[in-house]
Amino acid sequence: MKPIIIPQSYNYIAVFLSLACNLRCSYCINYFEKGTFVKQQLSGKDWIRGLNRIVSRDDLPISLQGGEPSLHRDFIEILNNIKPTLNVDVLTNLQFNEDELVKKVPPGRIKRSSPYASIRVSYHPETMSLEPLVKKVLTLQNNGFSIGIWGVMHPSQEAEIVRAKEYCTSLGIDFRTKEFLGEYDGKMYGTFRYEGACDKKFKKQVLCKTTELIVGSNGDVYRCHSDLYEGRKPIGNILDEDFEIEEKFRECNVFGHCNPCDVKVKTNRFQQFGHTSVEIKF
Ligand code: SF4
Ligand code: SF4
């Protein structure tokens, strides 16, 4: 299979090992619309084959995520067999057995020099308790893993997130907050580059170009998060012999149903604010 070369303009490699999750947060971005995504999962061996084709830069890791990536039955095998030249980040709710990770995965596998932790744990007060989470994080941190907690500033839980941040900081845990994206109480939250993109009120034909490699749980590659979560037609699969990334504008006829992840104004990998994952031409 041909190597998959990540273009210089790319900012993110999102690998959704499993879109299943063991929690069900009311504001989960995977269900921004219907959440009719493909549920089929590649085997560990196929993930390793597909991911090891990727040629990236030191500052651009593969971000294993979901759903909950640890629900993939070969999660540990995948971590341990991704080629050492690829850096790895993990986005997780940490509801798995942390001792197994300590026992089976060397901390250096998920650690790199970057302005933020490589294991990014989400804290969702609605569906989890802080104390057990903190205990797990400290275990991993004390065993050499690069780990931090992120809390979503959802309007209904801001006070709890602020409290959790103070508490975790006092224990030496890196706790950061994330802007809430989506609807709550009839109001849309988030700063979006294109007006009406996430309002779900119309469908408009546009041209769209991404700066992200988005790989679904069966290896399919999508134009954007919205296509992944809504199960729209993929643009390829990481196991296609000839798959390569094409930096080009693609036709889209569902603008107006974009996912906040794709059109929000955010910080890029250099921690510079003002970046948007996709560029849209009308
Ligand atoms: S833990 Fe994350 S993926 Fe799972 S339901 Fe909550 S927000 Fe969604
Ligand atoms: S316009 Fe929106 S839905 Fe269409 S490809 Fe771009 S981000 Fe995805």
Short mmCIF file of C-alpha atoms and ligand atoms in Angstrom, two decimals:
data_model
loop_
_atom_site.label_atom_id
_atom_site.label_comp_id
_atom_site.label_asym_id
_atom_site.label_seq_id
_atom_site.Cartn_x
_atom_site.Cartn_y
_atom_site.Cartn_z
CA MET A 1 0.00 0.00 0.00
CA LYS A 2 1.17 3.52 -0.79
CA PRO A 3 2.22 5.73 2.15
CA ILE A 4 -0.32 8.36 3.17
CA ILE A 5 1.60 11.63 3.24
CA ILE A 6 0.10 14.31 5.47
CA PRO A 7 0.23 17.69 3.69
CA GLN A 8 1.98 20.60 5.43
CA SER A 9 -1.33 22.49 5.55
CA TYR A 10 -2.95 19.77 7.68
CA ASN A 11 -3.54 20.44 11.37
CA TYR A 12 -5.19 17.33 12.75
CA ILE A 13 -5.35 13.56 12.27
CA ALA A 14 -8.50 12.28 13.94
CA VAL A 15 -8.82 8.50 14.22
CA PHE A 16 -12.17 7.31 15.59
CA LEU A 17 -11.29 3.79 16.78
CA SER A 18 -14.81 3.30 18.10
CA LEU A 19 -17.77 5.64 17.93
CA ALA A 20 -19.46 3.64 20.67
CA CYS A 21 -19.30 5.15 24.16
CA ASN A 22 -19.94 3.83 27.66
CA LEU A 23 -21.42 7.18 28.72
CA ARG A 24 -24.25 9.21 27.24
CA CYS A 25 -23.71 12.94 27.77
CA SER A 26 -26.68 15.06 26.72
CA TYR A 27 -24.48 17.46 24.73
CA CYS A 28 -22.32 14.84 22.96
CA ILE A 29 -21.13 16.42 19.71
CA ASN A 30 -21.34 13.04 17.93
CA TYR A 31 -25.12 13.47 18.13
CA PHE A 32 -25.24 17.11 17.02
CA GLU A 33 -27.72 15.89 14.39
CA LYS A 34 -29.01 12.34 14.13
CA GLY A 35 -25.73 10.52 14.83
CA THR A 36 -26.40 7.90 12.16
CA PHE A 37 -22.75 6.95 11.82
CA VAL A 38 -21.29 3.66 10.61
CA LYS A 39 -20.76 1.36 13.63
CA GLN A 40 -18.54 -1.26 12.03
CA GLN A 41 -14.97 -1.35 13.40
CA LEU A 42 -11.69 -2.32 11.75
CA SER A 43 -9.76 -5.08 13.52
CA GLY A 44 -6.65 -4.11 15.46
CA LYS A 45 -4.47 -5.64 12.73
CA ASP A 46 -6.16 -3.57 10.02
CA TRP A 47 -5.88 -0.39 12.08
CA ILE A 48 -2.17 -1.01 12.52
CA ARG A 49 -1.76 -1.65 8.77
CA GLY A 50 -3.72 1.45 7.83
CA LEU A 51 -2.26 3.83 10.40
CA ASN A 52 1.31 2.77 9.78
CA ARG A 53 0.97 4.05 6.21
CA ILE A 54 0.71 7.58 7.56
CA VAL A 55 3.75 9.82 7.22
CA SER A 56 3.31 12.83 9.50
CA ARG A 57 5.42 15.44 11.26
CA ASP A 58 6.73 15.44 14.82
CA ASP A 59 4.25 18.12 15.84
CA LEU A 60 1.25 16.39 14.28
CA PRO A 61 0.22 13.24 16.18
CA ILE A 62 -2.48 10.72 15.41
CA SER A 63 -5.31 11.51 17.83
CA LEU A 64 -7.07 8.27 18.82
CA GLN A 65 -10.60 9.09 19.88
CA GLY A 66 -14.30 8.22 19.63
CA GLY A 67 -16.90 7.77 21.12
CA GLU A 68 -14.55 6.10 23.52
CA PRO A 69 -11.40 4.72 21.82
CA SER A 70 -10.60 2.27 24.65
CA LEU A 71 -13.80 0.35 23.79
CA HIS A 72 -11.99 -1.05 20.77
CA ARG A 73 -11.11 -4.60 21.80
CA ASP A 74 -7.55 -4.22 20.47
CA PHE A 75 -6.93 -0.76 21.94
CA ILE A 76 -3.70 -1.77 23.72
CA GLU A 77 -2.42 -3.76 20.73
CA ILE A 78 -3.04 -0.79 18.43
CA LEU A 79 -1.21 1.59 20.80
CA ASN A 80 1.77 -0.74 21.05
CA ASN A 81 2.07 -1.40 17.34
CA ILE A 82 1.75 2.02 15.80
CA LYS A 83 5.21 2.70 14.33
CA PRO A 84 7.46 4.71 16.67
CA THR A 85 7.88 7.54 14.14
CA LEU A 86 4.21 8.43 14.60
CA ASN A 87 3.27 10.39 17.70
CA VAL A 88 0.05 9.41 19.41
CA ASP A 89 -2.51 11.35 21.44
CA VAL A 90 -5.53 9.77 23.14
CA LEU A 91 -8.83 11.52 23.81
CA THR A 92 -10.75 9.51 26.39
CA ASN A 93 -13.29 9.54 29.20
CA LEU A 94 -10.91 7.22 31.11
CA GLN A 95 -13.60 4.74 32.14
CA PHE A 96 -11.15 1.91 31.44
CA ASN A 97 -8.74 0.07 33.73
CA GLU A 98 -5.78 2.43 34.11
CA ASP A 99 -3.65 -0.32 35.70
CA GLU A 100 -3.79 -2.28 32.45
CA LEU A 101 -2.41 0.71 30.56
CA VAL A 102 0.38 1.11 33.14
CA LYS A 103 1.21 -2.57 32.87
CA LYS A 104 1.07 -2.95 29.11
CA VAL A 105 1.96 0.36 27.46
CA PRO A 106 5.23 2.27 27.96
CA PRO A 107 4.39 5.92 28.86
CA GLY A 108 6.71 7.14 26.09
CA ARG A 109 4.29 5.68 23.52
CA ILE A 110 1.74 8.41 24.33
CA LYS A 111 4.07 11.24 25.22
CA ARG A 112 5.69 13.98 23.20
CA SER A 113 6.86 17.50 23.68
CA SER A 114 3.80 19.69 23.20
CA PRO A 115 2.07 22.55 25.02
CA TYR A 116 -0.62 20.18 26.30
CA ALA A 117 -0.97 16.65 27.64
CA SER A 118 -0.99 13.69 25.26
CA ILE A 119 -3.75 11.78 27.10
CA ARG A 120 -6.63 14.23 27.18
CA VAL A 121 -9.30 13.11 29.60
CA SER A 122 -12.73 14.65 29.41
CA TYR A 123 -14.63 15.34 32.62
CA HIS A 124 -18.40 15.29 32.22
CA PRO A 125 -20.07 16.05 35.58
CA GLU A 126 -23.39 14.91 34.16
CA THR A 127 -22.25 11.32 33.69
CA MET A 128 -19.17 10.85 35.90
CA SER A 129 -17.82 11.56 39.39
CA LEU A 130 -14.70 13.62 39.82
CA GLU A 131 -13.01 11.70 42.66
CA PRO A 132 -12.54 8.32 40.91
CA LEU A 133 -11.45 10.16 37.76
CA VAL A 134 -8.82 12.14 39.67
CA LYS A 135 -7.54 8.91 41.24
CA LYS A 136 -7.09 7.32 37.81
CA VAL A 137 -5.40 10.41 36.40
CA LEU A 138 -2.95 10.56 39.31
CA THR A 139 -2.10 6.87 38.88
CA LEU A 140 -1.23 7.43 35.23
CA GLN A 141 0.59 10.69 35.93
CA ASN A 142 2.66 9.10 38.70
CA ASN A 143 3.60 6.32 36.30
CA GLY A 144 5.06 8.75 33.79
CA PHE A 145 2.12 9.33 31.44
CA SER A 146 1.50 12.80 30.00
CA ILE A 147 -2.11 13.38 31.05
CA GLY A 148 -4.52 16.24 31.69
CA ILE A 149 -8.25 16.80 32.20
CA TRP A 150 -10.50 18.97 30.04
CA GLY A 151 -13.90 20.24 31.15
CA VAL A 152 -16.56 21.59 28.79
CA MET A 153 -17.95 24.98 29.84
CA HIS A 154 -21.54 23.88 29.32
CA PRO A 155 -23.88 26.59 30.66
CA SER A 156 -25.51 24.13 33.08
CA GLN A 157 -22.21 22.99 34.61
CA GLU A 158 -19.86 25.97 34.55
CA ALA A 159 -19.72 26.26 38.34
CA GLU A 160 -18.80 22.57 38.73
CA ILE A 161 -16.10 22.82 36.04
CA VAL A 162 -14.55 25.85 37.77
CA ARG A 163 -14.62 23.97 41.10
CA ALA A 164 -13.08 20.87 39.51
CA LYS A 165 -10.33 22.96 37.91
CA GLU A 166 -9.35 24.50 41.25
CA TYR A 167 -9.38 21.12 42.95
CA CYS A 168 -7.35 19.35 40.24
CA THR A 169 -4.85 22.21 40.00
CA SER A 170 -4.28 21.96 43.76
CA LEU A 171 -3.37 18.28 43.22
CA GLY A 172 -0.90 19.06 40.43
CA ILE A 173 -3.19 17.96 37.60
CA ASP A 174 -3.27 20.05 34.40
CA PHE A 175 -6.97 20.93 34.06
CA ARG A 176 -8.17 22.97 31.09
CA THR A 177 -11.52 24.18 29.96
CA LYS A 178 -13.13 23.90 26.53
CA GLU A 179 -15.75 26.12 24.98
CA PHE A 180 -19.17 24.46 24.78
CA LEU A 181 -20.28 23.99 21.18
CA GLY A 182 -23.87 23.30 20.31
CA GLU A 183 -27.38 24.15 21.38
CA TYR A 184 -28.67 24.62 24.87
CA ASP A 185 -31.97 26.14 25.90
CA GLY A 186 -32.70 27.31 22.35
CA LYS A 187 -29.38 29.14 22.02
CA MET A 188 -26.40 28.17 19.85
CA TYR A 189 -23.02 28.33 21.60
CA GLY A 190 -19.67 28.64 19.81
CA THR A 191 -17.88 31.05 17.50
CA PHE A 192 -18.33 29.95 13.89
CA ARG A 193 -16.64 31.30 10.81
CA TYR A 194 -19.61 30.89 8.45
CA GLU A 195 -23.01 32.25 9.32
CA GLY A 196 -25.77 29.69 9.60
CA ALA A 197 -23.33 26.77 9.09
CA CYS A 198 -24.58 24.85 12.14
CA ASP A 199 -28.14 26.14 12.37
CA LYS A 200 -29.65 23.14 10.51
CA LYS A 201 -32.17 25.52 8.89
CA PHE A 202 -31.19 25.18 5.21
CA LYS A 203 -29.06 23.09 2.86
CA LYS A 204 -26.88 25.06 0.49
CA GLN A 205 -24.45 23.96 -2.21
CA VAL A 206 -20.87 25.06 -1.56
CA LEU A 207 -17.27 24.06 -2.18
CA CYS A 208 -15.40 22.91 0.91
CA LYS A 209 -11.76 22.05 1.63
CA THR A 210 -10.47 20.55 4.87
CA THR A 211 -7.15 20.61 6.74
CA GLU A 212 -7.91 17.44 8.70
CA LEU A 213 -7.68 13.71 8.08
CA ILE A 214 -10.87 12.26 9.56
CA VAL A 215 -10.94 8.47 9.75
CA GLY A 216 -14.09 6.66 10.90
CA SER A 217 -14.22 3.38 12.82
CA ASN A 218 -14.28 1.22 9.67
CA GLY A 219 -11.34 3.08 8.14
CA ASP A 220 -13.47 5.30 5.90
CA VAL A 221 -12.12 8.81 5.38
CA TYR A 222 -14.56 11.75 5.39
CA ARG A 223 -14.64 15.35 4.17
CA CYS A 224 -15.55 16.55 7.67
CA HIS A 225 -16.92 15.58 11.11
CA SER A 226 -20.47 16.20 9.96
CA ASP A 227 -20.10 13.59 7.19
CA LEU A 228 -18.63 11.12 9.69
CA TYR A 229 -21.34 11.56 12.34
CA GLU A 230 -24.17 11.56 9.78
CA GLY A 231 -22.83 8.54 7.90
CA ARG A 232 -22.56 10.37 4.55
CA LYS A 233 -20.53 8.96 1.67
CA PRO A 234 -16.81 8.70 2.50
CA ILE A 235 -14.07 9.95 0.16
CA GLY A 236 -11.89 6.86 0.60
CA ASN A 237 -10.63 4.31 3.12
CA ILE A 238 -7.23 4.05 4.76
CA LEU A 239 -7.01 0.45 3.52
CA ASP A 240 -7.57 1.43 -0.14
CA GLU A 241 -4.29 0.53 -1.89
CA ASP A 242 -4.08 3.86 -3.67
CA PHE A 243 -5.59 6.16 -1.08
CA GLU A 244 -3.90 9.54 -0.93
CA ILE A 245 -4.88 12.88 0.51
CA GLU A 246 -6.01 15.41 -2.09
CA GLU A 247 -5.92 19.01 -0.98
CA LYS A 248 -8.86 20.23 -2.97
CA PHE A 249 -12.27 21.85 -2.70
CA ARG A 250 -15.07 19.31 -2.86
CA GLU A 251 -18.71 19.92 -3.69
CA CYS A 252 -21.06 19.75 -0.73
CA ASN A 253 -24.83 20.22 -0.81
CA VAL A 254 -25.52 20.18 2.93
CA PHE A 255 -23.87 23.41 4.07
CA GLY A 256 -26.05 24.58 6.94
CA HIS A 257 -25.72 21.15 8.56
CA CYS A 258 -22.01 21.45 9.36
CA ASN A 259 -20.75 20.15 12.69
CA PRO A 260 -19.38 22.79 15.11
CA CYS A 261 -16.02 20.92 15.13
CA ASP A 262 -15.53 21.80 11.45
CA VAL A 263 -16.45 25.45 11.36
CA LYS A 264 -15.66 26.77 14.82
CA VAL A 265 -12.92 29.36 15.17
CA LYS A 266 -10.28 27.70 17.31
CA THR A 267 -6.64 27.30 18.26
CA ASN A 268 -4.40 25.33 15.89
CA ARG A 269 -1.63 22.94 16.91
CA PHE A 270 0.70 25.90 17.57
CA GLN A 271 -1.86 27.20 20.07
CA GLN A 272 -2.61 30.14 17.76
CA PHE A 273 -6.22 31.32 17.78
CA GLY A 274 -8.17 32.03 14.59
CA HIS A 275 -7.98 28.70 12.79
CA THR A 276 -10.94 26.91 11.17
CA SER A 277 -10.75 23.29 10.03
CA VAL A 278 -12.50 23.83 6.72
CA GLU A 279 -12.51 26.58 4.12
CA ILE A 280 -15.80 27.11 2.34
CA LYS A 281 -16.49 28.91 -0.97
CA PHE A 282 -20.01 29.99 -1.77
S1 SF4 B 1 -17.95 10.74 27.03
FE1 SF4 B 1 -17.60 11.97 25.20
S2 SF4 B 1 -18.12 10.59 23.48
FE2 SF4 B 1 -18.99 9.70 25.36
S3 SF4 B 1 -21.11 10.47 25.42
FE3 SF4 B 1 -19.84 11.86 26.66
S4 SF4 B 1 -19.27 13.50 25.21
FE4 SF4 B 1 -19.96 11.76 23.99
S1 SF4 B 2 -19.79 22.48 4.04
FE1 SF4 B 2 -20.05 21.70 6.13
S2 SF4 B 2 -21.08 19.71 5.85
FE2 SF4 B 2 -20.25 20.33 3.84
S3 SF4 B 2 -18.25 19.32 3.71
FE3 SF4 B 2 -17.91 21.38 4.54
S4 SF4 B 2 -17.99 21.16 6.78
FE4 SF4 B 2 -18.87 19.32 5.88
#
